[in-house]
């Protein structure tokens, strides 16, 4: 069998804890508050420029061939012009023919030369922290080994392969291997040596591995060190100094400790000494427990205010720098986040050191997702998941991933939960790995949402300690968990409020429930930041790279932009995670009239459509585009309704059809409907325009037809001159707000301008800049408007149709006018792109009316 069609690794060391050895008397440097591993004399980085050559097939590889090109390591090869960039969500990127891999399997031959002063009394280990998806290693022309698991560290003892002086490393990286069947995560599918590579120099006999556990005993902390090496290890923490004999454990007690929490992440320094080496561990004293239905840290119930995070950078792909990680950590703190679910693989090792230092709870997840299995027969069928989960061909691969997870990160204080993986069902192939974690670490509970899509016999398995769901409705949570007497486990929303586009309208409702129910542990937003590739135009997503299989902009689903700018989703989350779950309307005075009112106002109406085609104030035309009906919108969370709205009911082409037009003393009265060819009306309306002195009164009432559901909005839209950019309003602000999304806002009087009101951070343009429950709108120098009932409004540079129909923000065409939208009603934004349907209370009423008074 070909190595890449087997889950075996060849020539690798056993999985172990992440640590960097230093010389015994060496000063350990710091960077961004964590250990600077580059200050160790025993650490030799191989990051930098390597030679490279691409092949179409594994068999084309020749060890001694010339490599004509250069590429930095770490890096993703697709970001340097090799292969092609591809975004897939739930599909495998090749024909599904388990356990086989296609013959056409791109691969990359890397080469690096380094110089070594070899000491015969020392050993040498090369570490690859991340290679996607598998690789062969040659040292000085000799085959050393083969490894896989993209997000796991692969360590090789190369002592017998390296020599004094110049040495050559050759690495053949495969795009796909059998592990690709287990790595079908929702992400751009990158390849290459994407994390750091380095050489460790160790004494002949040295610390191999160890496990650290902490316990709180009154005011004191007890640290137990399990020595898993074949030599004695001296352990020093503060004034405590003990020796752990080879293969045995030792305990150290620290008096009057401050327990580690996310609010007070106090770390104590533990030094390990053996045979001239020193290893530094920063340890927090904390305990994790489940008390009945309640999840606790240090004996106190906690709420996990979480996000899900990929290692991703819009310019470097899956390769992220320490500075990138620090930026994420600091932004999370600013946004009241206290927990991270690594999605859906272990993140870079140094990310956990940052979480220890800055204070974050981590749900650490195995590099495992078999989402492609679900659609391998052309349908989306969860039974296909179950078949793979029960298929014991996967047992060694899954077990190895679970070992890699727990062994690397077992000594990280921040890790409070192990997660078996993501969206892969559950069955016999999981048993050995889950049992390994349970036996290896009794101090942390195990999470796995995959039970929701597994055979019923597994639902209450003792291999998992909590119940977990993705995107359930509030009602589902109540029925299946909170009101279910058989459900005695803590409950976590491992994924919720899908943050795609203008989203997170449901976050406050979830947290009303979480804050008020002790069984609910918390929730993790999908996801932290958009995935998109930056070029000189802007950001690109699936389908923009000429790939035939892709999942469009479904990767653009974050709280932040790819370059880490905050969107309104992030602000909504910040408010809710800060404890705010409601924002009341408060009495706010409407400003006094500004400027001088016009003395003469006239209008012109199209009697066949009801559109207001001209408003003249003292003879000057106000309108750049007619006042017309506005009943459509696009948000990413409307994606599941677009076929209903645009294909079935063809709402963009609906036109007003007038049944009656009555000329009145001061204006016009219309009765009619909105409809398009071949179809019945979408709604019926009454519309009136009245000019009274210098005031224009617009009255609009509507009634949705019985067969029309989930209607986007009902309102009017018109264009005004660009010089009238500044506006003010009384409503929810200062950011965009909607019926279900205004917790980050306060009710009051706000000023803005059209250029700033529309949020250009949406990569796929969409509804933005509306302000909910307004009672006043003024466009400076042009008009003031009030209404009988609260309304929504926006003043933007783009029309509804432009925003609806444009695929990228950089493709929006500048207009020679500004666009004003005034809505009688608009549906909430929700999170239906992947989450539950919008609750009924946020749909627009089936009937509605309002009267707007414009003063020019």
Coordinates of C-alpha atoms in Angstrom, one line a residue, residues 556-805:
X556 CA -16.9 35.5 4.6
X557 CA -18.7 34.8 7.9
X558 CA -16.8 36.5 10.7
X559 CA -17.3 39.1 13.4
X560 CA -14.3 41.0 11.9
X561 CA -13.1 41.6 8.4
X562 CA -10.1 39.5 7.2
X563 CA -7.8 42.4 8.1
X564 CA -9.4 42.6 11.6
X565 CA -11.6 45.6 11.4
X566 CA -14.7 45.5 13.6
X567 CA -18.2 45.0 12.0
X568 CA -21.5 45.7 13.7
X569 CA -21.7 42.0 14.5
X570 CA -18.7 42.3 16.8
X571 CA -20.1 45.3 18.5
X572 CA -23.4 43.5 19.1
X573 CA -21.5 40.6 20.6
X574 CA -19.4 42.9 22.8
X575 CA -22.5 44.5 24.3
X576 CA -24.1 41.1 25.0
X577 CA -20.9 39.5 26.4
X578 CA -20.6 42.6 28.6
X579 CA -24.0 41.7 30.1
X580 CA -26.3 43.9 28.2
X581 CA -29.2 42.0 26.6
X582 CA -31.7 44.8 26.0
X583 CA -31.7 48.4 24.9
X584 CA -34.8 50.4 25.7
X585 CA -36.3 53.3 23.8
X586 CA -36.0 56.4 25.9
X587 CA -37.6 59.8 25.6
X588 CA -35.5 61.9 23.2
X589 CA -36.5 65.3 22.1
X590 CA -36.8 66.1 18.4
X591 CA -34.5 68.9 17.5
X592 CA -35.9 72.3 16.7
X593 CA -36.4 73.1 13.0
X594 CA -33.2 74.3 11.3
X595 CA -32.8 76.9 8.6
X596 CA -35.6 78.7 6.8
X597 CA -38.5 76.8 5.4
X598 CA -39.3 77.0 1.7
X599 CA -42.2 79.2 0.8
X600 CA -43.5 77.1 -2.1
X601 CA -43.6 73.3 -2.6
X602 CA -44.9 71.4 -5.6
X603 CA -45.0 67.8 -6.7
X604 CA -45.4 65.8 -9.8
X605 CA -46.8 62.2 -9.8
X606 CA -46.9 59.4 -12.3
X607 CA -50.5 58.5 -12.1
X608 CA -49.9 55.0 -13.6
X609 CA -47.3 53.9 -11.1
X610 CA -47.9 56.1 -8.0
X611 CA -44.3 57.2 -8.1
X612 CA -43.4 60.7 -7.0
X613 CA -41.2 61.9 -9.9
X614 CA -40.7 65.5 -8.9
X615 CA -40.5 67.6 -5.7
X616 CA -39.8 71.2 -6.2
X617 CA -39.0 73.5 -3.3
X618 CA -39.1 77.2 -4.3
X619 CA -38.7 76.0 -7.9
X620 CA -35.6 73.8 -7.1
X621 CA -35.8 70.1 -7.8
X622 CA -35.2 67.9 -4.8
X623 CA -35.2 64.5 -6.4
X624 CA -32.5 62.8 -8.4
X625 CA -34.5 59.6 -8.6
X626 CA -38.3 59.2 -8.1
X627 CA -39.8 58.2 -4.8
X628 CA -40.7 54.6 -5.4
X629 CA -41.5 51.4 -3.5
X630 CA -38.6 49.5 -1.9
X631 CA -39.4 45.9 -1.1
X632 CA -36.2 44.0 -1.6
X633 CA -32.8 43.7 0.1
X634 CA -29.8 41.4 0.3
X635 CA -28.1 40.1 3.4
X636 CA -26.1 36.9 3.6
X637 CA -28.6 35.8 6.1
X638 CA -31.3 36.0 3.5
X639 CA -29.5 33.5 1.3
X640 CA -31.9 30.7 2.1
X641 CA -34.8 33.0 1.0
X642 CA -33.4 34.4 -2.2
X643 CA -34.8 31.6 -4.4
X644 CA -38.2 32.3 -2.8
X645 CA -38.0 36.1 -3.1
X646 CA -36.2 36.5 -6.4
X647 CA -36.8 33.3 -8.4
X648 CA -40.2 32.3 -7.4
X649 CA -41.9 35.7 -6.6
X650 CA -39.4 37.8 -8.7
X651 CA -39.7 40.7 -6.2
X652 CA -37.0 42.8 -7.9
X653 CA -39.3 43.0 -11.0
X654 CA -42.5 43.7 -9.1
X655 CA -44.1 46.9 -10.3
X656 CA -46.9 49.0 -8.9
X657 CA -50.2 48.4 -10.6
X658 CA -52.8 51.2 -9.9
X659 CA -56.4 50.2 -9.4
X660 CA -57.5 53.7 -8.7
X661 CA -56.0 57.2 -8.8
X662 CA -57.8 60.0 -7.1
X663 CA -56.8 63.6 -7.3
X664 CA -57.5 65.4 -4.1
X665 CA -57.4 69.0 -2.9
X666 CA -53.8 68.7 -1.8
X667 CA -52.5 65.8 -3.7
X668 CA -53.2 62.2 -4.8
X669 CA -54.6 59.0 -3.5
X670 CA -53.7 55.6 -5.0
X671 CA -55.0 52.1 -4.5
X672 CA -53.0 49.3 -6.1
X673 CA -50.8 46.2 -5.7
X674 CA -47.2 45.2 -6.4
X675 CA -46.9 42.3 -8.9
X676 CA -44.9 41.0 -11.8
X677 CA -45.7 39.1 -14.9
X678 CA -47.2 35.6 -14.6
X679 CA -47.7 35.9 -10.8
X680 CA -50.3 37.1 -8.4
X681 CA -49.7 40.2 -6.4
X682 CA -47.1 40.2 -3.6
X683 CA -49.0 42.9 -1.6
X684 CA -51.8 45.5 -1.8
X685 CA -51.2 49.1 -0.9
X686 CA -52.8 52.5 -0.3
X687 CA -50.6 55.5 -1.0
X688 CA -51.3 59.2 -0.6
X689 CA -49.3 62.4 -1.2
X690 CA -50.5 65.7 0.3
X691 CA -48.8 69.1 0.0
X692 CA -49.8 71.4 2.8
X693 CA -47.9 74.7 2.7
X694 CA -44.2 73.7 2.8
X695 CA -44.9 70.2 4.0
X696 CA -45.2 67.0 2.1
X697 CA -47.2 64.2 3.8
X698 CA -46.8 60.7 2.5
X699 CA -49.1 58.0 3.8
X700 CA -48.5 54.4 3.0
X701 CA -50.4 51.3 4.1
X702 CA -49.9 47.8 2.9
X703 CA -51.3 44.3 3.3
X704 CA -49.3 41.2 2.4
X705 CA -51.2 38.6 0.4
X706 CA -52.0 35.4 2.2
X707 CA -49.5 33.3 0.3
X708 CA -46.5 35.7 0.8
X709 CA -44.2 35.0 3.7
X710 CA -40.9 36.3 5.1
X711 CA -41.2 39.5 3.3
X712 CA -38.0 41.6 3.3
X713 CA -39.4 45.1 3.8
X714 CA -42.0 47.6 2.8
X715 CA -40.9 51.2 2.3
X716 CA -39.9 54.0 -0.1
X717 CA -36.6 54.9 -1.7
X718 CA -35.4 58.1 -3.5
X719 CA -32.3 59.9 -4.6
X720 CA -31.0 63.3 -3.6
X721 CA -28.1 65.4 -4.5
X722 CA -24.7 64.4 -3.2
X723 CA -24.1 67.7 -1.6
X724 CA -26.7 66.7 1.1
X725 CA -24.5 64.1 2.6
X726 CA -24.9 65.0 6.3
X727 CA -27.9 63.8 8.2
X728 CA -29.2 63.3 11.7
X729 CA -31.8 61.1 13.3
X730 CA -33.5 60.1 16.5
X731 CA -33.4 56.3 16.8
X732 CA -31.0 53.5 17.7
X733 CA -27.4 54.4 16.9
X734 CA -24.7 55.3 16.3
X735 CA -24.1 52.0 14.3
X736 CA -26.6 50.3 12.1
X737 CA -29.6 48.8 13.9
X738 CA -32.5 46.4 13.2
X739 CA -35.5 45.1 15.0
X740 CA -33.5 42.1 16.4
X741 CA -30.0 43.8 16.4
X742 CA -29.7 47.0 18.4
X743 CA -28.2 45.9 21.8
X744 CA -24.9 47.6 20.9
X745 CA -26.9 50.8 20.3
X746 CA -28.6 53.3 22.5
X747 CA -31.6 55.3 21.7
X748 CA -31.0 59.0 21.1
X749 CA -30.1 61.8 18.7
X750 CA -27.2 61.1 16.3
X751 CA -25.4 62.8 13.4
X752 CA -23.8 61.0 10.5
X753 CA -23.0 61.3 6.8
X754 CA -23.9 59.0 3.8
X755 CA -20.3 58.0 3.1
X756 CA -19.8 56.7 6.7
X757 CA -23.3 55.3 7.2
X758 CA -22.9 52.5 4.7
X759 CA -20.5 49.9 6.1
X760 CA -18.0 49.2 3.4
X761 CA -16.5 46.4 5.4
X762 CA -19.0 44.0 4.0
X763 CA -17.0 42.1 1.3
X764 CA -20.2 41.0 -0.4
X765 CA -22.3 44.2 -0.4
X766 CA -25.5 44.0 1.5
X767 CA -28.2 45.8 3.5
X768 CA -26.4 48.2 5.8
X769 CA -26.7 51.5 7.6
X770 CA -30.4 51.3 8.6
X771 CA -31.4 52.8 11.9
X772 CA -34.3 51.1 13.7
X773 CA -37.3 52.7 15.5
X774 CA -36.6 56.2 14.4
X775 CA -39.0 59.1 15.0
X776 CA -37.0 61.8 13.2
X777 CA -34.8 62.1 10.2
X778 CA -33.2 65.3 8.9
X779 CA -31.0 65.7 5.8
X780 CA -29.1 68.8 6.5
X781 CA -30.1 71.7 4.3
X782 CA -32.9 69.7 2.6
X783 CA -35.6 68.4 4.8
X784 CA -36.8 67.2 8.2
X785 CA -39.1 64.2 8.5
X786 CA -41.2 62.9 11.4
X787 CA -43.8 60.1 11.4
X788 CA -46.8 58.9 13.3
X789 CA -45.1 55.5 14.1
X790 CA -41.4 54.6 14.5
X791 CA -39.7 53.8 11.2
X792 CA -36.3 52.6 9.9
X793 CA -34.2 54.8 7.6
X794 CA -30.8 55.1 5.9
X795 CA -28.9 57.6 3.8
X796 CA -26.3 55.8 1.7
X797 CA -24.2 56.3 -1.4
X798 CA -25.7 53.2 -3.1
X799 CA -29.2 52.1 -4.0
X800 CA -30.9 49.0 -2.8
X801 CA -30.6 47.4 -6.2
X802 CA -26.9 48.1 -6.4
X803 CA -26.2 46.5 -3.0
X804 CA -28.5 43.6 -3.8
X805 CA -26.9 42.7 -7.1

